[in-house]
């Protein structure tokens, strides 16, 4: 019998546009050679422009979905995306706590690309208290990092430095924090991986001209898949960044909003390479 691929379980919301959420996670995880398990946390009304509505599922449904597959299959990594409610956060935190040996990658989805609020302050507090202490790699963009790291005594209007944000998030219990620099005013996008003893690595990427729906989901899922494939934290982070950048470079605009990452970009590359290497048969002329 063939050895099954590594398995990654994702907790995320359904995205009917296919750009973000569970659809992005499933495509990414499968594209990186793993088998995806998908636990629906919420139903959304959204397109490539933004999120119009979110209907969180009952927390018991999340528990039943997750327990059913966890009791049936060995999971090699967890990935968390949009959650939907405090009750769902608490339920997932309890499930994850039963599997402390499985790495957990969390994309803290607080707003949509358009700026639609997807997590209120009560949910943010629950994330800090219940989930962050269990996270292996947290993958906030710079806006999310500042929001999660904000404290009551901070001066309003003061922009927190990303090093300070990382220190605060690590002090909440995260093992590693990867802060992405897409929203920073820099020539290149710099993504920095932090651990308790400081910067592990900082990677610069060419800044692409478009905005993308589902880039954060893609990156977090790619890290989870890389960890499931047995790579180290540092190698998983660089492998996932490389994969994500290429999905963005090959991105497409199917609707009237943002571009969508092409998680299967490599199929076109393989097809082009096969065409280039195809043997050309030349008929031998008659003597």
Short mmCIF file of C-alpha atoms in Angstrom, two decimals:
data_model
loop_
_atom_site.label_atom_id
_atom_site.label_comp_id
_atom_site.label_asym_id
_atom_site.label_seq_id
_atom_site.Cartn_x
_atom_site.Cartn_y
_atom_site.Cartn_z
CA UNK A 1 0.00 0.00 0.00
CA UNK A 2 1.27 3.46 -0.88
CA UNK A 3 2.33 5.68 2.02
CA UNK A 4 -0.27 8.46 2.43
CA UNK A 5 0.93 12.07 2.16
CA UNK A 6 1.32 14.23 5.29
CA UNK A 7 -2.00 15.59 6.53
CA UNK A 8 -2.74 19.25 7.38
CA UNK A 9 -5.95 20.24 9.16
CA UNK A 10 -7.25 23.75 8.53
CA UNK A 11 -9.81 25.65 10.62
CA UNK A 12 -11.15 28.46 8.41
CA UNK A 13 -14.22 30.02 6.84
CA UNK A 14 -15.75 29.15 3.50
CA UNK A 15 -14.98 31.69 0.76
CA UNK A 16 -17.31 31.33 -2.25
CA UNK A 17 -14.90 33.35 -4.42
CA UNK A 18 -12.18 30.72 -4.00
CA UNK A 19 -9.62 33.40 -3.23
CA UNK A 20 -9.13 33.02 0.52
CA UNK A 21 -10.35 30.90 3.43
CA UNK A 22 -10.73 27.14 3.21
CA UNK A 23 -10.53 27.13 -0.57
CA UNK A 24 -7.14 28.85 -0.48
CA UNK A 25 -5.94 26.50 2.26
CA UNK A 26 -7.01 23.34 0.45
CA UNK A 27 -5.41 24.41 -2.85
CA UNK A 28 -2.17 25.42 -1.15
CA UNK A 29 -1.86 22.36 1.07
CA UNK A 30 -2.56 20.00 -1.84
CA UNK A 31 -0.22 21.92 -4.15
CA UNK A 32 2.59 21.38 -1.64
CA UNK A 33 2.10 17.64 -1.54
CA UNK A 34 -0.06 17.24 1.57
CA UNK A 35 -3.61 16.03 2.13
CA UNK A 36 -5.93 18.82 3.41
CA UNK A 37 -8.61 18.38 6.05
CA UNK A 38 -11.04 21.31 6.13
CA UNK A 39 -13.02 22.35 9.21
CA UNK A 40 -15.59 25.05 8.39
CA UNK A 41 -15.74 27.76 11.05
CA UNK A 42 -18.06 30.19 9.28
CA UNK A 43 -19.99 30.85 6.08
CA UNK A 44 -19.15 34.13 4.38
CA UNK A 45 -20.75 36.31 1.74
CA UNK A 46 -17.78 37.71 -0.13
CA UNK A 47 -16.19 38.25 -3.51
CA UNK A 48 -12.78 39.40 -4.67
CA UNK A 49 -13.53 42.96 -3.49
CA UNK A 50 -14.42 42.30 0.16
CA UNK A 51 -16.55 40.54 2.78
CA UNK A 52 -20.21 41.53 3.07
CA UNK A 53 -21.34 39.15 5.81
CA UNK A 54 -20.12 36.35 8.09
CA UNK A 55 -22.23 33.66 9.73
CA UNK A 56 -20.19 31.77 12.36
CA UNK A 57 -21.18 28.15 12.87
CA UNK A 58 -22.21 26.81 16.25
CA UNK A 59 -19.06 25.91 18.19
CA UNK A 60 -20.32 22.34 18.69
CA UNK A 61 -20.29 21.85 14.93
CA UNK A 62 -16.62 22.85 14.80
CA UNK A 63 -15.81 20.42 17.59
CA UNK A 64 -17.71 17.57 15.94
CA UNK A 65 -16.08 18.18 12.54
CA UNK A 66 -12.59 18.25 14.03
CA UNK A 67 -12.97 15.33 16.43
CA UNK A 68 -14.37 13.11 13.66
CA UNK A 69 -11.31 13.45 11.42
CA UNK A 70 -8.75 13.64 14.26
CA UNK A 71 -9.95 10.29 15.57
CA UNK A 72 -9.71 8.81 12.07
CA UNK A 73 -6.44 10.16 10.61
CA UNK A 74 -3.01 11.24 11.87
CA UNK A 75 -2.57 15.01 11.46
CA UNK A 76 0.92 16.45 10.95
CA UNK A 77 0.13 20.19 11.20
CA UNK A 78 -2.71 22.55 12.09
CA UNK A 79 -3.53 25.83 10.37
CA UNK A 80 -5.97 28.43 11.74
CA UNK A 81 -7.60 31.24 9.74
CA UNK A 82 -10.85 33.18 10.19
CA UNK A 83 -12.63 32.06 13.34
CA UNK A 84 -15.95 33.89 13.68
CA UNK A 85 -16.72 34.02 17.39
CA UNK A 86 -15.29 33.81 20.91
CA UNK A 87 -17.04 30.47 21.38
CA UNK A 88 -15.32 29.06 18.30
CA UNK A 89 -11.94 30.33 19.50
CA UNK A 90 -12.47 28.62 22.86
CA UNK A 91 -13.58 25.38 21.19
CA UNK A 92 -10.58 25.25 18.86
CA UNK A 93 -8.19 26.11 21.69
CA UNK A 94 -9.52 23.13 23.64
CA UNK A 95 -9.15 20.80 20.66
CA UNK A 96 -5.60 21.97 19.90
CA UNK A 97 -4.57 21.55 23.53
CA UNK A 98 -5.10 17.79 23.17
CA UNK A 99 -2.39 17.66 20.47
CA UNK A 100 0.55 19.70 21.82
CA UNK A 101 3.05 17.77 19.68
CA UNK A 102 1.43 18.92 16.40
CA UNK A 103 2.76 22.26 15.05
CA UNK A 104 0.17 25.03 14.79
CA UNK A 105 0.36 27.87 12.25
CA UNK A 106 -2.06 30.74 12.80
CA UNK A 107 -2.99 33.49 10.35
CA UNK A 108 -4.75 36.02 12.63
CA UNK A 109 -7.48 37.23 10.28
CA UNK A 110 -8.74 40.52 11.73
CA UNK A 111 -9.96 42.35 8.61
CA UNK A 112 -10.51 41.69 4.93
CA UNK A 113 -8.27 43.20 2.28
CA UNK A 114 -10.88 45.96 1.89
CA UNK A 115 -10.82 46.64 5.62
CA UNK A 116 -14.04 44.87 6.65
CA UNK A 117 -13.84 43.97 10.36
CA UNK A 118 -13.72 40.20 10.88
CA UNK A 119 -12.79 40.07 14.57
CA UNK A 120 -14.00 42.36 17.37
CA UNK A 121 -11.95 43.21 20.45
CA UNK A 122 -13.52 40.44 22.50
CA UNK A 123 -12.35 37.94 19.88
CA UNK A 124 -8.89 39.52 19.76
CA UNK A 125 -8.61 39.16 23.55
CA UNK A 126 -9.68 35.51 23.28
CA UNK A 127 -7.04 34.89 20.60
CA UNK A 128 -4.36 36.40 22.83
CA UNK A 129 -5.41 34.43 25.88
CA UNK A 130 -6.42 31.04 24.45
CA UNK A 131 -4.69 30.51 21.10
CA UNK A 132 -1.43 32.45 21.02
CA UNK A 133 0.09 30.42 23.88
CA UNK A 134 -0.33 27.31 21.71
CA UNK A 135 0.90 28.75 18.40
CA UNK A 136 4.10 27.47 16.79
CA UNK A 137 4.24 30.13 14.03
CA UNK A 138 2.04 33.25 14.01
CA UNK A 139 1.89 35.00 10.61
CA UNK A 140 0.42 38.51 11.03
CA UNK A 141 0.93 41.28 8.54
CA UNK A 142 2.28 44.47 10.08
CA UNK A 143 -1.22 45.91 10.70
CA UNK A 144 -2.37 42.74 12.47
CA UNK A 145 0.86 42.57 14.48
CA UNK A 146 0.35 46.11 15.78
CA UNK A 147 -3.30 45.42 16.63
CA UNK A 148 -2.56 42.19 18.49
CA UNK A 149 0.38 43.74 20.34
CA UNK A 150 -1.45 46.94 21.35
CA UNK A 151 -1.61 47.61 25.08
CA UNK A 152 -3.87 49.96 27.05
CA UNK A 153 -1.02 52.21 28.16
CA UNK A 154 0.32 52.77 24.62
CA UNK A 155 0.03 56.33 23.34
CA UNK A 156 -2.84 56.51 20.87
CA UNK A 157 -1.63 57.42 17.41
CA UNK A 158 1.87 56.09 18.08
CA UNK A 159 2.94 53.51 15.53
CA UNK A 160 4.47 50.52 17.31
CA UNK A 161 7.78 49.25 15.98
CA UNK A 162 7.59 45.73 14.54
CA UNK A 163 10.42 44.48 16.77
CA UNK A 164 8.43 45.54 19.83
CA UNK A 165 5.28 43.94 18.40
CA UNK A 166 7.12 40.67 17.90
CA UNK A 167 8.51 40.75 21.45
CA UNK A 168 5.03 41.28 22.89
CA UNK A 169 3.48 38.53 20.79
CA UNK A 170 6.25 36.12 21.75
CA UNK A 171 5.69 36.99 25.40
CA UNK A 172 2.06 35.90 24.95
CA UNK A 173 3.31 32.39 24.24
CA UNK A 174 3.95 32.13 20.49
CA UNK A 175 7.06 30.14 19.66
CA UNK A 176 7.79 32.11 16.46
CA UNK A 177 6.28 35.21 14.85
CA UNK A 178 6.61 35.91 11.12
CA UNK A 179 5.61 39.53 10.44
CA UNK A 180 5.02 40.27 6.78
CA UNK A 181 5.78 43.69 5.35
CA UNK A 182 3.29 44.04 2.51
CA UNK A 183 1.58 47.01 4.21
CA UNK A 184 4.82 48.83 5.02
CA UNK A 185 6.01 51.75 2.88
CA UNK A 186 9.18 50.07 1.61
CA UNK A 187 10.63 49.43 -1.84
CA UNK A 188 10.76 45.69 -1.20
CA UNK A 189 8.53 43.53 0.98
CA UNK A 190 10.51 42.39 4.02
CA UNK A 191 9.19 39.43 6.01
CA UNK A 192 10.88 38.90 9.37
CA UNK A 193 10.83 35.75 11.49
CA UNK A 194 11.27 36.36 15.22
CA UNK A 195 11.95 33.97 18.09
CA UNK A 196 12.50 34.59 21.80
CA UNK A 197 16.19 35.31 21.24
CA UNK A 198 15.66 37.76 18.38
CA UNK A 199 15.48 37.76 14.59
CA UNK A 200 15.84 34.32 13.03
CA UNK A 201 15.77 35.53 9.44
CA UNK A 202 14.63 38.49 7.35
CA UNK A 203 13.77 37.95 3.70
CA UNK A 204 13.29 40.61 1.02
CA UNK A 205 10.94 40.05 -1.91
CA UNK A 206 10.18 42.09 -5.00
CA UNK A 207 7.06 44.17 -4.40
CA UNK A 208 4.46 43.24 -7.00
CA UNK A 209 2.11 45.84 -8.47
CA UNK A 210 -1.27 44.31 -7.57
CA UNK A 211 -3.16 43.58 -4.34
CA UNK A 212 -4.19 40.00 -3.66
CA UNK A 213 -7.15 38.23 -2.08
CA UNK A 214 -5.89 35.31 0.02
CA UNK A 215 -2.14 35.91 0.16
CA UNK A 216 -2.06 35.54 3.97
CA UNK A 217 -4.02 32.28 3.84
CA UNK A 218 -1.62 30.99 1.21
CA UNK A 219 1.49 31.82 3.23
CA UNK A 220 0.22 30.31 6.50
CA UNK A 221 -1.03 27.15 4.77
CA UNK A 222 2.27 26.78 2.92
CA UNK A 223 4.19 26.99 6.20
CA UNK A 224 1.92 24.37 7.75
CA UNK A 225 2.39 22.09 4.73
CA UNK A 226 6.17 22.53 4.84
CA UNK A 227 6.23 21.66 8.55
CA UNK A 228 4.06 18.62 7.82
CA UNK A 229 6.61 17.62 5.18
CA UNK A 230 9.29 17.56 7.88
CA UNK A 231 11.14 20.82 7.23
CA UNK A 232 12.53 22.93 10.07
CA UNK A 233 10.85 26.18 11.09
CA UNK A 234 13.35 28.36 9.23
CA UNK A 235 13.30 26.18 6.10
CA UNK A 236 9.49 25.99 6.19
CA UNK A 237 9.25 29.78 6.35
CA UNK A 238 11.54 30.37 3.37
CA UNK A 239 9.96 27.54 1.35
CA UNK A 240 6.49 28.96 2.02
CA UNK A 241 7.53 32.51 1.15
CA UNK A 242 9.04 31.36 -2.14
CA UNK A 243 5.91 29.38 -3.01
CA UNK A 244 3.61 32.27 -2.04
CA UNK A 245 5.58 34.88 -4.00
CA UNK A 246 5.35 32.74 -7.13
CA UNK A 247 1.59 32.31 -6.64
CA UNK A 248 1.28 36.09 -6.50
CA UNK A 249 3.54 36.65 -9.49
CA UNK A 250 1.32 34.28 -11.47
CA UNK A 251 -1.87 35.71 -9.96
CA UNK A 252 -4.99 36.41 -12.00
CA UNK A 253 -7.99 38.75 -11.75
CA UNK A 254 -11.17 36.76 -12.32
CA UNK A 255 -13.55 39.42 -11.00
CA UNK A 256 -13.77 43.15 -10.37
CA UNK A 257 -11.75 43.20 -7.14
CA UNK A 258 -8.33 41.96 -6.14
CA UNK A 259 -6.10 39.48 -7.88
CA UNK A 260 -6.13 35.85 -6.67
CA UNK A 261 -2.89 33.92 -6.11
CA UNK A 262 -2.42 31.10 -8.60
CA UNK A 263 -1.64 28.22 -6.24
CA UNK A 264 -1.15 25.88 -9.21
CA UNK A 265 1.32 28.15 -11.02
CA UNK A 266 3.80 25.28 -11.29
CA UNK A 267 1.48 23.26 -13.55
CA UNK A 268 1.86 25.92 -16.26
CA UNK A 269 5.63 25.97 -15.73
CA UNK A 270 5.76 22.18 -16.06
CA UNK A 271 3.64 22.33 -19.19
CA UNK A 272 5.90 24.98 -20.74
CA UNK A 273 9.01 22.98 -19.84
CA UNK A 274 7.51 19.82 -21.32
CA UNK A 275 6.71 21.66 -24.54
CA UNK A 276 10.25 23.06 -24.73
CA UNK A 277 11.77 19.63 -24.16
CA UNK A 278 9.43 17.77 -26.50
CA UNK A 279 11.27 15.72 -29.06
CA UNK A 280 10.88 17.03 -32.57
CA UNK A 281 10.60 14.16 -35.02
CA UNK A 282 11.95 15.03 -38.45
CA UNK A 283 11.03 12.75 -41.27
CA UNK A 284 14.05 11.30 -43.01
CA UNK A 285 14.02 12.20 -46.72
CA UNK A 286 13.90 9.43 -49.28
CA UNK A 287 17.24 8.44 -50.75
#
